[in-house]
Amino acid sequence: MPEVTEVSRHEFSIAYAGAERKDDHSISVDALAPALLAFGKLMREANGEFNGKKAKANVFVVSDFEHKCFNINFELVIGFYEQVKTLLHLDSVKDAKDILEWLGIISGAGSVPVTSYLAFLKWKKGRKTAEVTELRDESGEGNVVVRVEGDHNTVTVNKTIYNLSVNPKALRATRDAFLPIGQDGFDHMEVRDNDKLVVTIEPNEVEDIVASCTTGIAETKETEPDVDITTAWLSVYSPVYDEKAELWRFWLGTDVIYADISETTIAHDALERGGSLTHDSYQVKLEITVDVDDKGVRGKPSYKILEVIKFVPAEPQLRQSELPLNPPTQGPNDEQPK
């Protein structure tokens, strides 16, 4: 993998607010957790649309105890690979602040002209797309004219913004980012940049954005695999004594899964320890891939361990008297156990 040659960072904060919550700075974990994950997914999808898949984006929550209200402090970090800078003109690469402005997170873009992703979703108001026409001009902006059903139904928008608006992963993440709104007195969202309030998304605007996300997801045929990377605990279901075996069976919660360990040293390290035991546990960075067919039907997930973070050996009393000596006979395309 090419090394990152340049890193762009930008911090901003999100606050879920409500008129009835002036003296309450708490929020339910159940409401907040999906929204935090959604912001990360949305920014990674946006970075992929603007800078290509080889530009890496990470989103961090930054600690800040000086605020006396409930704020989520984010830092978006974009890494530009040498390959990206070679293939693209430098001016065409969007840095972290650019991405946030094009998303409409730190820019209060109006609906005419529509200059951000969120502004486009607000303008659309959940209406179905009737026609999209690409403009050919010398500006190099790559604009399209979008016509939707109903009155005031035509707008010119940047093509990349439009592409993001038909990206089902981005739309689902956008919708989930607003999950706290409507719960526990939260009715709007505030965004601050350098401690300055720059964007307020009012209740009616939240409704318009969510409606457009729902309509867009229904209109889009998702055929690209849905790939999610998460941190998880896996425990060994059936040990394998073959260093060349690429698939091991693990418990993931209450499910038994096959996971690809080929990019790790799990097998080698197990043999170095004298063997692997049932209930040996691994904290891992796990890639979960779900294929989607041309009808939008999602298949069964496949699993790949990208990194071992921590290993916890099984207790001695959990050791098996007899351990299987052969790798699993089932392949990656065989029926996985339930």
mmCIF file of C-alpha atoms in Angstrom:
data_model
loop_
_atom_site.group_PDB
_atom_site.id
_atom_site.type_symbol
_atom_site.label_atom_id
_atom_site.label_comp_id
_atom_site.label_asym_id
_atom_site.label_seq_id
_atom_site.Cartn_x
_atom_site.Cartn_y
_atom_site.Cartn_z
ATOM 1 C CA MET A 1 0.000 0.000 0.000
ATOM 2 C CA PRO A 2 1.415 3.430 -0.894
ATOM 3 C CA GLU A 3 2.421 5.670 1.966
ATOM 4 C CA VAL A 4 0.424 8.738 2.897
ATOM 5 C CA THR A 5 2.308 11.802 1.692
ATOM 6 C CA GLU A 6 0.087 14.556 3.038
ATOM 7 C CA VAL A 7 -2.553 14.790 5.733
ATOM 8 C CA SER A 8 -5.355 17.356 5.935
ATOM 9 C CA ARG A 9 -7.272 17.906 9.185
ATOM 10 C CA HIS A 10 -10.264 19.955 10.212
ATOM 11 C CA GLU A 11 -12.138 20.041 13.510
ATOM 12 C CA PHE A 12 -15.794 20.909 13.985
ATOM 13 C CA SER A 13 -18.501 20.158 16.520
ATOM 14 C CA ILE A 14 -22.066 18.926 16.330
ATOM 15 C CA ALA A 15 -24.704 19.652 18.959
ATOM 16 C CA TYR A 16 -28.144 18.076 19.126
ATOM 17 C CA ALA A 17 -30.300 20.736 20.721
ATOM 18 C CA GLY A 18 -33.845 21.503 21.759
ATOM 19 C CA ALA A 19 -35.693 24.369 23.409
ATOM 20 C CA GLU A 20 -36.716 22.126 26.317
ATOM 21 C CA ARG A 21 -33.169 20.907 26.992
ATOM 22 C CA LYS A 22 -31.305 24.100 27.970
ATOM 23 C CA ASP A 23 -30.213 22.701 31.339
ATOM 24 C CA ASP A 24 -29.750 19.086 30.262
ATOM 25 C CA HIS A 25 -26.450 18.252 28.586
ATOM 26 C CA SER A 26 -26.894 14.476 28.426
ATOM 27 C CA ILE A 27 -27.920 12.159 25.604
ATOM 28 C CA SER A 28 -28.872 8.499 25.433
ATOM 29 C CA VAL A 29 -26.077 6.165 24.340
ATOM 30 C CA ASP A 30 -28.625 4.254 22.242
ATOM 31 C CA ALA A 31 -29.430 7.428 20.313
ATOM 32 C CA LEU A 32 -25.880 8.755 20.069
ATOM 33 C CA ALA A 33 -23.936 5.629 19.049
ATOM 34 C CA PRO A 34 -25.613 5.103 15.638
ATOM 35 C CA ALA A 35 -25.302 8.823 14.882
ATOM 36 C CA LEU A 36 -21.567 8.841 15.636
ATOM 37 C CA LEU A 37 -20.990 5.844 13.370
ATOM 38 C CA ALA A 38 -23.153 7.465 10.697
ATOM 39 C CA PHE A 39 -21.053 10.652 10.610
ATOM 40 C CA GLY A 40 -17.943 8.553 10.096
ATOM 41 C CA LYS A 41 -19.510 6.561 7.265
ATOM 42 C CA LEU A 42 -20.913 9.677 5.578
ATOM 43 C CA MET A 43 -17.550 11.442 5.535
ATOM 44 C CA ARG A 44 -15.736 8.373 4.239
ATOM 45 C CA GLU A 45 -18.271 7.970 1.431
ATOM 46 C CA ALA A 46 -18.004 11.691 0.604
ATOM 47 C CA ASN A 47 -14.223 11.482 0.509
ATOM 48 C CA GLY A 48 -14.493 8.499 -1.833
ATOM 49 C CA GLU A 49 -16.756 10.442 -4.203
ATOM 50 C CA PHE A 50 -14.587 13.577 -4.239
ATOM 51 C CA ASN A 51 -11.070 12.143 -4.014
ATOM 52 C CA GLY A 52 -11.416 8.539 -5.142
ATOM 53 C CA LYS A 53 -11.234 5.291 -3.206
ATOM 54 C CA LYS A 54 -7.477 5.518 -2.648
ATOM 55 C CA ALA A 55 -7.720 8.639 -0.492
ATOM 56 C CA LYS A 56 -8.059 7.573 3.130
ATOM 57 C CA ALA A 57 -10.453 9.328 5.513
ATOM 58 C CA ASN A 58 -10.707 8.889 9.270
ATOM 59 C CA VAL A 59 -13.111 10.584 11.649
ATOM 60 C CA PHE A 60 -12.189 11.036 15.306
ATOM 61 C CA VAL A 61 -14.066 12.264 18.352
ATOM 62 C CA VAL A 62 -11.912 14.873 20.039
ATOM 63 C CA SER A 63 -12.057 15.404 23.816
ATOM 64 C CA ASP A 64 -12.931 18.900 24.959
ATOM 65 C CA PHE A 65 -14.092 19.483 28.520
ATOM 66 C CA GLU A 66 -14.253 23.273 28.343
ATOM 67 C CA HIS A 67 -17.686 23.355 26.754
ATOM 68 C CA LYS A 68 -20.543 23.616 29.222
ATOM 69 C CA CYS A 69 -23.089 22.244 26.766
ATOM 70 C CA PHE A 70 -23.312 18.837 25.066
ATOM 71 C CA ASN A 71 -21.084 18.932 21.996
ATOM 72 C CA ILE A 72 -19.613 16.150 19.891
ATOM 73 C CA ASN A 73 -16.221 17.370 18.755
ATOM 74 C CA PHE A 74 -15.075 15.725 15.528
ATOM 75 C CA GLU A 75 -11.848 15.770 13.573
ATOM 76 C CA LEU A 76 -11.904 14.729 9.924
ATOM 77 C CA VAL A 77 -8.498 13.543 8.702
ATOM 78 C CA ILE A 78 -7.840 13.020 4.995
ATOM 79 C CA GLY A 79 -4.691 11.241 3.840
ATOM 80 C CA PHE A 80 -3.569 11.781 0.258
ATOM 81 C CA TYR A 81 -1.593 8.959 -1.285
ATOM 82 C CA GLU A 82 1.199 9.634 -3.757
ATOM 83 C CA GLN A 83 -0.759 7.661 -6.355
ATOM 84 C CA VAL A 84 -3.769 9.954 -5.954
ATOM 85 C CA LYS A 85 -1.666 13.102 -6.309
ATOM 86 C CA THR A 86 -0.033 11.671 -9.422
ATOM 87 C CA LEU A 87 -3.266 10.685 -11.135
ATOM 88 C CA LEU A 88 -5.198 13.822 -10.148
ATOM 89 C CA HIS A 89 -4.301 17.467 -10.538
ATOM 90 C CA LEU A 90 -3.485 18.852 -7.093
ATOM 91 C CA ASP A 91 -6.205 21.495 -7.413
ATOM 92 C CA SER A 92 -8.827 18.781 -7.892
ATOM 93 C CA VAL A 93 -8.003 17.062 -4.600
ATOM 94 C CA LYS A 94 -10.393 18.106 -1.837
ATOM 95 C CA ASP A 95 -8.917 18.593 1.628
ATOM 96 C CA ALA A 96 -10.770 17.983 4.894
ATOM 97 C CA LYS A 97 -12.326 21.460 5.022
ATOM 98 C CA ASP A 98 -13.395 21.203 1.368
ATOM 99 C CA ILE A 99 -15.164 17.896 2.071
ATOM 100 C CA LEU A 100 -17.062 19.380 5.016
ATOM 101 C CA GLU A 101 -18.078 22.439 2.960
ATOM 102 C CA TRP A 102 -19.240 20.334 0.000
ATOM 103 C CA LEU A 103 -21.243 18.190 2.410
ATOM 104 C CA GLY A 104 -22.824 21.345 3.838
ATOM 105 C CA ILE A 105 -21.702 20.552 7.374
ATOM 106 C CA ILE A 106 -19.668 23.730 7.886
ATOM 107 C CA SER A 107 -21.294 25.879 5.189
ATOM 108 C CA GLY A 108 -24.785 27.289 5.274
ATOM 109 C CA ALA A 109 -25.373 26.932 1.550
ATOM 110 C CA GLY A 110 -28.759 28.159 0.393
ATOM 111 C CA SER A 111 -31.054 26.131 -1.821
ATOM 112 C CA VAL A 112 -30.474 28.287 -4.954
ATOM 113 C CA PRO A 113 -27.893 27.729 -6.206
ATOM 114 C CA VAL A 114 -27.481 24.378 -4.483
ATOM 115 C CA THR A 115 -23.808 24.196 -3.553
ATOM 116 C CA SER A 116 -23.731 21.368 -1.008
ATOM 117 C CA TYR A 117 -24.988 17.837 -0.501
ATOM 118 C CA LEU A 118 -27.256 18.658 2.454
ATOM 119 C CA ALA A 119 -28.612 21.734 0.653
ATOM 120 C CA PHE A 120 -29.540 19.522 -2.298
ATOM 121 C CA LEU A 121 -31.353 17.040 -0.032
ATOM 122 C CA LYS A 122 -33.198 19.938 1.641
ATOM 123 C CA TRP A 123 -34.219 21.341 -1.744
ATOM 124 C CA LYS A 124 -35.384 17.949 -2.971
ATOM 125 C CA LYS A 125 -37.810 17.549 -0.014
ATOM 126 C CA GLY A 126 -38.234 13.838 -0.657
ATOM 127 C CA ARG A 127 -39.464 14.330 -4.227
ATOM 128 C CA LYS A 128 -38.652 11.644 -6.779
ATOM 129 C CA THR A 129 -36.098 12.380 -9.477
ATOM 130 C CA ALA A 130 -37.695 12.688 -12.917
ATOM 131 C CA GLU A 131 -34.692 13.532 -15.103
ATOM 132 C CA VAL A 132 -30.960 14.272 -14.866
ATOM 133 C CA THR A 133 -29.172 16.132 -17.678
ATOM 134 C CA GLU A 134 -25.411 16.605 -17.791
ATOM 135 C CA LEU A 135 -24.238 20.082 -18.782
ATOM 136 C CA ARG A 136 -21.399 20.372 -21.265
ATOM 137 C CA ASP A 137 -19.459 23.605 -20.849
ATOM 138 C CA GLU A 138 -15.900 24.874 -20.615
ATOM 139 C CA SER A 139 -16.020 25.651 -16.912
ATOM 140 C CA GLY A 140 -14.963 22.155 -15.940
ATOM 141 C CA GLU A 141 -17.403 22.231 -13.022
ATOM 142 C CA GLY A 142 -19.124 19.024 -14.096
ATOM 143 C CA ASN A 143 -22.649 20.229 -13.320
ATOM 144 C CA VAL A 144 -25.929 18.423 -13.906
ATOM 145 C CA VAL A 145 -29.502 19.692 -14.104
ATOM 146 C CA VAL A 146 -31.827 17.691 -11.865
ATOM 147 C CA ARG A 147 -35.584 17.753 -12.391
ATOM 148 C CA VAL A 148 -37.870 16.338 -9.726
ATOM 149 C CA GLU A 149 -41.623 15.940 -9.499
ATOM 150 C CA GLY A 150 -43.752 18.928 -8.483
ATOM 151 C CA ASP A 151 -43.332 22.720 -8.552
ATOM 152 C CA HIS A 152 -39.991 24.577 -8.500
ATOM 153 C CA ASN A 153 -38.587 21.308 -9.683
ATOM 154 C CA THR A 154 -35.319 22.076 -11.501
ATOM 155 C CA VAL A 155 -31.891 22.839 -10.060
ATOM 156 C CA THR A 156 -28.290 22.849 -11.247
ATOM 157 C CA VAL A 157 -25.912 20.980 -8.967
ATOM 158 C CA ASN A 158 -22.320 19.760 -9.056
ATOM 159 C CA LYS A 159 -22.116 16.251 -10.492
ATOM 160 C CA THR A 160 -20.160 14.880 -7.524
ATOM 161 C CA ILE A 161 -22.775 16.215 -5.115
ATOM 162 C CA TYR A 162 -25.451 14.516 -7.207
ATOM 163 C CA ASN A 163 -23.455 11.262 -7.250
ATOM 164 C CA LEU A 164 -23.247 11.369 -3.459
ATOM 165 C CA SER A 165 -27.023 11.911 -3.316
ATOM 166 C CA VAL A 166 -27.596 8.606 -5.134
ATOM 167 C CA ASN A 167 -25.038 6.711 -3.051
ATOM 168 C CA PRO A 168 -27.184 4.459 -0.814
ATOM 169 C CA LYS A 169 -24.437 4.083 1.804
ATOM 170 C CA ALA A 170 -24.140 7.864 2.116
ATOM 171 C CA LEU A 171 -27.922 8.268 2.245
ATOM 172 C CA ARG A 172 -28.326 5.678 5.001
ATOM 173 C CA ALA A 173 -25.511 7.300 6.977
ATOM 174 C CA THR A 174 -27.064 10.757 6.538
ATOM 175 C CA ARG A 175 -30.420 9.514 7.771
ATOM 176 C CA ASP A 176 -28.825 7.819 10.785
ATOM 177 C CA ALA A 177 -26.870 10.972 11.665
ATOM 178 C CA PHE A 178 -30.210 12.589 12.515
ATOM 179 C CA LEU A 179 -31.498 9.693 14.664
ATOM 180 C CA PRO A 180 -31.303 11.683 17.944
ATOM 181 C CA ILE A 181 -33.606 14.353 16.469
ATOM 182 C CA GLY A 182 -37.151 13.701 17.635
ATOM 183 C CA GLN A 183 -36.015 11.898 20.785
ATOM 184 C CA ASP A 184 -35.845 13.238 24.338
ATOM 185 C CA GLY A 185 -36.630 16.813 23.313
ATOM 186 C CA PHE A 186 -33.948 17.159 20.615
ATOM 187 C CA ASP A 187 -35.445 18.979 17.622
ATOM 188 C CA HIS A 188 -32.548 20.545 15.678
ATOM 189 C CA MET A 189 -28.818 20.297 15.022
ATOM 190 C CA GLU A 190 -26.149 22.980 15.446
ATOM 191 C CA VAL A 191 -22.697 22.916 13.853
ATOM 192 C CA ARG A 192 -19.745 24.969 15.081
ATOM 193 C CA ASP A 193 -16.485 25.681 13.314
ATOM 194 C CA ASN A 194 -13.740 27.220 15.487
ATOM 195 C CA ASP A 195 -16.353 27.642 18.239
ATOM 196 C CA LYS A 196 -18.508 29.767 15.934
ATOM 197 C CA LEU A 197 -22.057 28.663 15.115
ATOM 198 C CA VAL A 198 -22.029 28.248 11.331
ATOM 199 C CA VAL A 199 -24.991 25.998 10.522
ATOM 200 C CA THR A 200 -28.330 25.324 12.177
ATOM 201 C CA ILE A 201 -30.495 22.577 10.713
ATOM 202 C CA GLU A 202 -34.063 23.288 11.786
ATOM 203 C CA PRO A 203 -36.750 20.634 12.427
ATOM 204 C CA ASN A 204 -38.452 21.106 9.036
ATOM 205 C CA GLU A 205 -35.073 20.874 7.282
ATOM 206 C CA VAL A 206 -34.292 17.631 9.107
ATOM 207 C CA GLU A 207 -37.597 16.232 7.838
ATOM 208 C CA ASP A 208 -36.777 17.292 4.258
ATOM 209 C CA ILE A 209 -33.301 15.726 4.419
ATOM 210 C CA VAL A 210 -34.535 12.444 5.893
ATOM 211 C CA ALA A 211 -37.374 12.252 3.349
ATOM 212 C CA SER A 212 -34.888 12.746 0.499
ATOM 213 C CA CYS A 213 -32.640 10.033 1.929
ATOM 214 C CA THR A 214 -35.541 7.586 2.089
ATOM 215 C CA THR A 215 -36.663 8.390 -1.460
ATOM 216 C CA GLY A 216 -33.099 8.196 -2.772
ATOM 217 C CA ILE A 217 -32.484 4.791 -1.193
ATOM 218 C CA ALA A 218 -35.699 3.477 -2.769
ATOM 219 C CA GLU A 219 -34.707 4.868 -6.197
ATOM 220 C CA THR A 220 -31.171 3.499 -6.157
ATOM 221 C CA LYS A 221 -30.152 0.003 -7.154
ATOM 222 C CA GLU A 222 -27.290 -0.908 -4.873
ATOM 223 C CA THR A 223 -24.924 -3.386 -6.544
ATOM 224 C CA GLU A 224 -21.583 -2.599 -4.903
ATOM 225 C CA PRO A 225 -20.730 -4.797 -1.918
ATOM 226 C CA ASP A 226 -21.461 -3.236 1.440
ATOM 227 C CA VAL A 227 -18.132 -3.271 3.290
ATOM 228 C CA ASP A 228 -17.961 -2.358 6.957
ATOM 229 C CA ILE A 229 -14.895 -2.412 9.201
ATOM 230 C CA THR A 230 -15.477 -2.773 12.912
ATOM 231 C CA THR A 231 -13.690 -3.810 16.089
ATOM 232 C CA ALA A 232 -14.950 -7.123 17.451
ATOM 233 C CA TRP A 233 -14.156 -9.982 19.800
ATOM 234 C CA LEU A 234 -13.885 -13.433 18.221
ATOM 235 C CA SER A 235 -13.382 -16.678 20.135
ATOM 236 C CA VAL A 236 -12.113 -19.873 18.552
ATOM 237 C CA TYR A 237 -14.872 -22.383 17.746
ATOM 238 C CA SER A 238 -12.697 -25.148 16.307
ATOM 239 C CA PRO A 239 -8.899 -24.849 16.355
ATOM 240 C CA VAL A 240 -6.902 -25.552 13.205
ATOM 241 C CA TYR A 241 -3.388 -26.994 13.123
ATOM 242 C CA ASP A 242 -2.396 -26.014 9.624
ATOM 243 C CA GLU A 243 -0.524 -22.755 9.132
ATOM 244 C CA LYS A 244 -1.669 -22.638 5.506
ATOM 245 C CA ALA A 245 -5.367 -22.741 6.390
ATOM 246 C CA GLU A 246 -6.894 -19.369 5.492
ATOM 247 C CA LEU A 247 -10.299 -19.922 7.100
ATOM 248 C CA TRP A 248 -10.919 -20.448 10.796
ATOM 249 C CA ARG A 249 -14.218 -20.871 12.572
ATOM 250 C CA PHE A 250 -14.980 -18.427 15.362
ATOM 251 C CA TRP A 251 -17.782 -17.415 17.641
ATOM 252 C CA LEU A 252 -18.945 -13.866 16.847
ATOM 253 C CA GLY A 253 -21.357 -13.249 19.675
ATOM 254 C CA THR A 254 -23.724 -16.219 19.448
ATOM 255 C CA ASP A 255 -23.066 -16.829 15.738
ATOM 256 C CA VAL A 256 -20.493 -19.250 14.365
ATOM 257 C CA ILE A 257 -18.685 -17.738 11.385
ATOM 258 C CA TYR A 258 -15.851 -18.535 9.007
ATOM 259 C CA ALA A 259 -13.262 -15.757 8.940
ATOM 260 C CA ASP A 260 -10.370 -15.255 6.550
ATOM 261 C CA ILE A 261 -7.150 -14.973 8.591
ATOM 262 C CA SER A 262 -4.769 -14.842 5.607
ATOM 263 C CA GLU A 263 -3.596 -11.275 6.303
ATOM 264 C CA THR A 264 -2.700 -12.068 9.920
ATOM 265 C CA THR A 265 -0.212 -14.245 11.794
ATOM 266 C CA ILE A 266 -2.943 -15.962 13.824
ATOM 267 C CA ALA A 267 -2.087 -19.479 12.600
ATOM 268 C CA HIS A 268 1.669 -18.991 12.900
ATOM 269 C CA ASP A 269 1.400 -17.507 16.392
ATOM 270 C CA ALA A 270 -0.914 -20.328 17.510
ATOM 271 C CA LEU A 271 1.603 -22.953 16.417
ATOM 272 C CA GLU A 272 4.385 -21.019 18.149
ATOM 273 C CA ARG A 273 2.362 -21.244 21.384
ATOM 274 C CA GLY A 274 1.945 -24.987 20.901
ATOM 275 C CA GLY A 275 -1.558 -24.862 19.483
ATOM 276 C CA SER A 276 -4.860 -23.057 19.511
ATOM 277 C CA LEU A 277 -7.618 -23.781 21.988
ATOM 278 C CA THR A 278 -11.358 -23.537 21.889
ATOM 279 C CA HIS A 279 -12.354 -20.208 23.464
ATOM 280 C CA ASP A 280 -9.028 -18.530 22.765
ATOM 281 C CA SER A 281 -10.188 -14.960 22.164
ATOM 282 C CA TYR A 282 -9.023 -12.307 19.734
ATOM 283 C CA GLN A 283 -9.894 -8.635 19.667
ATOM 284 C CA VAL A 284 -9.668 -7.813 15.976
ATOM 285 C CA LYS A 285 -10.319 -5.271 13.298
ATOM 286 C CA LEU A 286 -12.933 -7.162 11.285
ATOM 287 C CA GLU A 287 -14.008 -6.486 7.707
ATOM 288 C CA ILE A 288 -17.586 -7.567 7.000
ATOM 289 C CA THR A 289 -18.612 -7.728 3.344
ATOM 290 C CA VAL A 290 -22.168 -8.223 2.124
ATOM 291 C CA ASP A 291 -22.612 -8.747 -1.609
ATOM 292 C CA VAL A 292 -25.629 -7.169 -3.306
ATOM 293 C CA ASP A 293 -27.075 -8.575 -6.533
ATOM 294 C CA ASP A 294 -28.496 -6.589 -9.452
ATOM 295 C CA LYS A 295 -31.934 -6.664 -7.804
ATOM 296 C CA GLY A 296 -30.618 -5.131 -4.608
ATOM 297 C CA VAL A 297 -30.935 -8.366 -2.631
ATOM 298 C CA ARG A 298 -28.279 -8.637 0.060
ATOM 299 C CA GLY A 299 -26.394 -11.902 0.437
ATOM 300 C CA LYS A 300 -24.791 -13.553 3.433
ATOM 301 C CA PRO A 301 -21.898 -11.704 5.074
ATOM 302 C CA SER A 302 -18.292 -12.802 4.664
ATOM 303 C CA TYR A 303 -15.633 -11.978 7.229
ATOM 304 C CA LYS A 304 -11.951 -11.104 7.053
ATOM 305 C CA ILE A 305 -9.639 -10.291 9.948
ATOM 306 C CA LEU A 306 -7.504 -7.297 9.017
ATOM 307 C CA GLU A 307 -5.600 -6.895 12.271
ATOM 308 C CA VAL A 308 -5.256 -8.593 15.639
ATOM 309 C CA ILE A 309 -5.427 -6.018 18.403
ATOM 310 C CA LYS A 310 -5.291 -8.299 21.432
ATOM 311 C CA PHE A 311 -5.101 -12.017 22.215
ATOM 312 C CA VAL A 312 -6.590 -13.549 25.378
ATOM 313 C CA PRO A 313 -5.844 -17.268 25.915
ATOM 314 C CA ALA A 314 -8.528 -19.668 27.065
ATOM 315 C CA GLU A 315 -8.591 -20.722 30.706
ATOM 316 C CA PRO A 316 -6.854 -24.077 31.328
ATOM 317 C CA GLN A 317 -10.118 -25.751 32.358
ATOM 318 C CA LEU A 318 -11.533 -24.969 28.926
ATOM 319 C CA ARG A 319 -8.826 -26.954 27.114
ATOM 320 C CA GLN A 320 -10.085 -29.787 24.950
ATOM 321 C CA SER A 321 -8.801 -33.313 25.442
ATOM 322 C CA GLU A 322 -8.714 -33.918 21.723
ATOM 323 C CA LEU A 323 -8.283 -31.183 19.140
ATOM 324 C CA PRO A 324 -8.947 -31.450 15.376
ATOM 325 C CA LEU A 325 -5.750 -31.665 13.385
ATOM 326 C CA ASN A 326 -7.127 -30.684 9.992
ATOM 327 C CA PRO A 327 -8.433 -27.409 8.557
ATOM 328 C CA PRO A 328 -12.200 -27.076 7.980
ATOM 329 C CA THR A 329 -13.315 -28.869 4.855
ATOM 330 C CA GLN A 330 -15.855 -26.191 3.966
ATOM 331 C CA GLY A 331 -14.744 -23.452 1.601
ATOM 332 C CA PRO A 332 -15.682 -19.781 1.460
ATOM 333 C CA ASN A 333 -18.516 -20.504 -0.981
ATOM 334 C CA ASP A 334 -20.026 -23.346 1.052
ATOM 335 C CA GLU A 335 -22.984 -22.930 3.352
ATOM 336 C CA GLN A 336 -21.830 -21.270 6.548
ATOM 337 C CA PRO A 337 -23.062 -22.681 9.875
ATOM 338 C CA LYS A 338 -25.832 -20.882 11.644
#
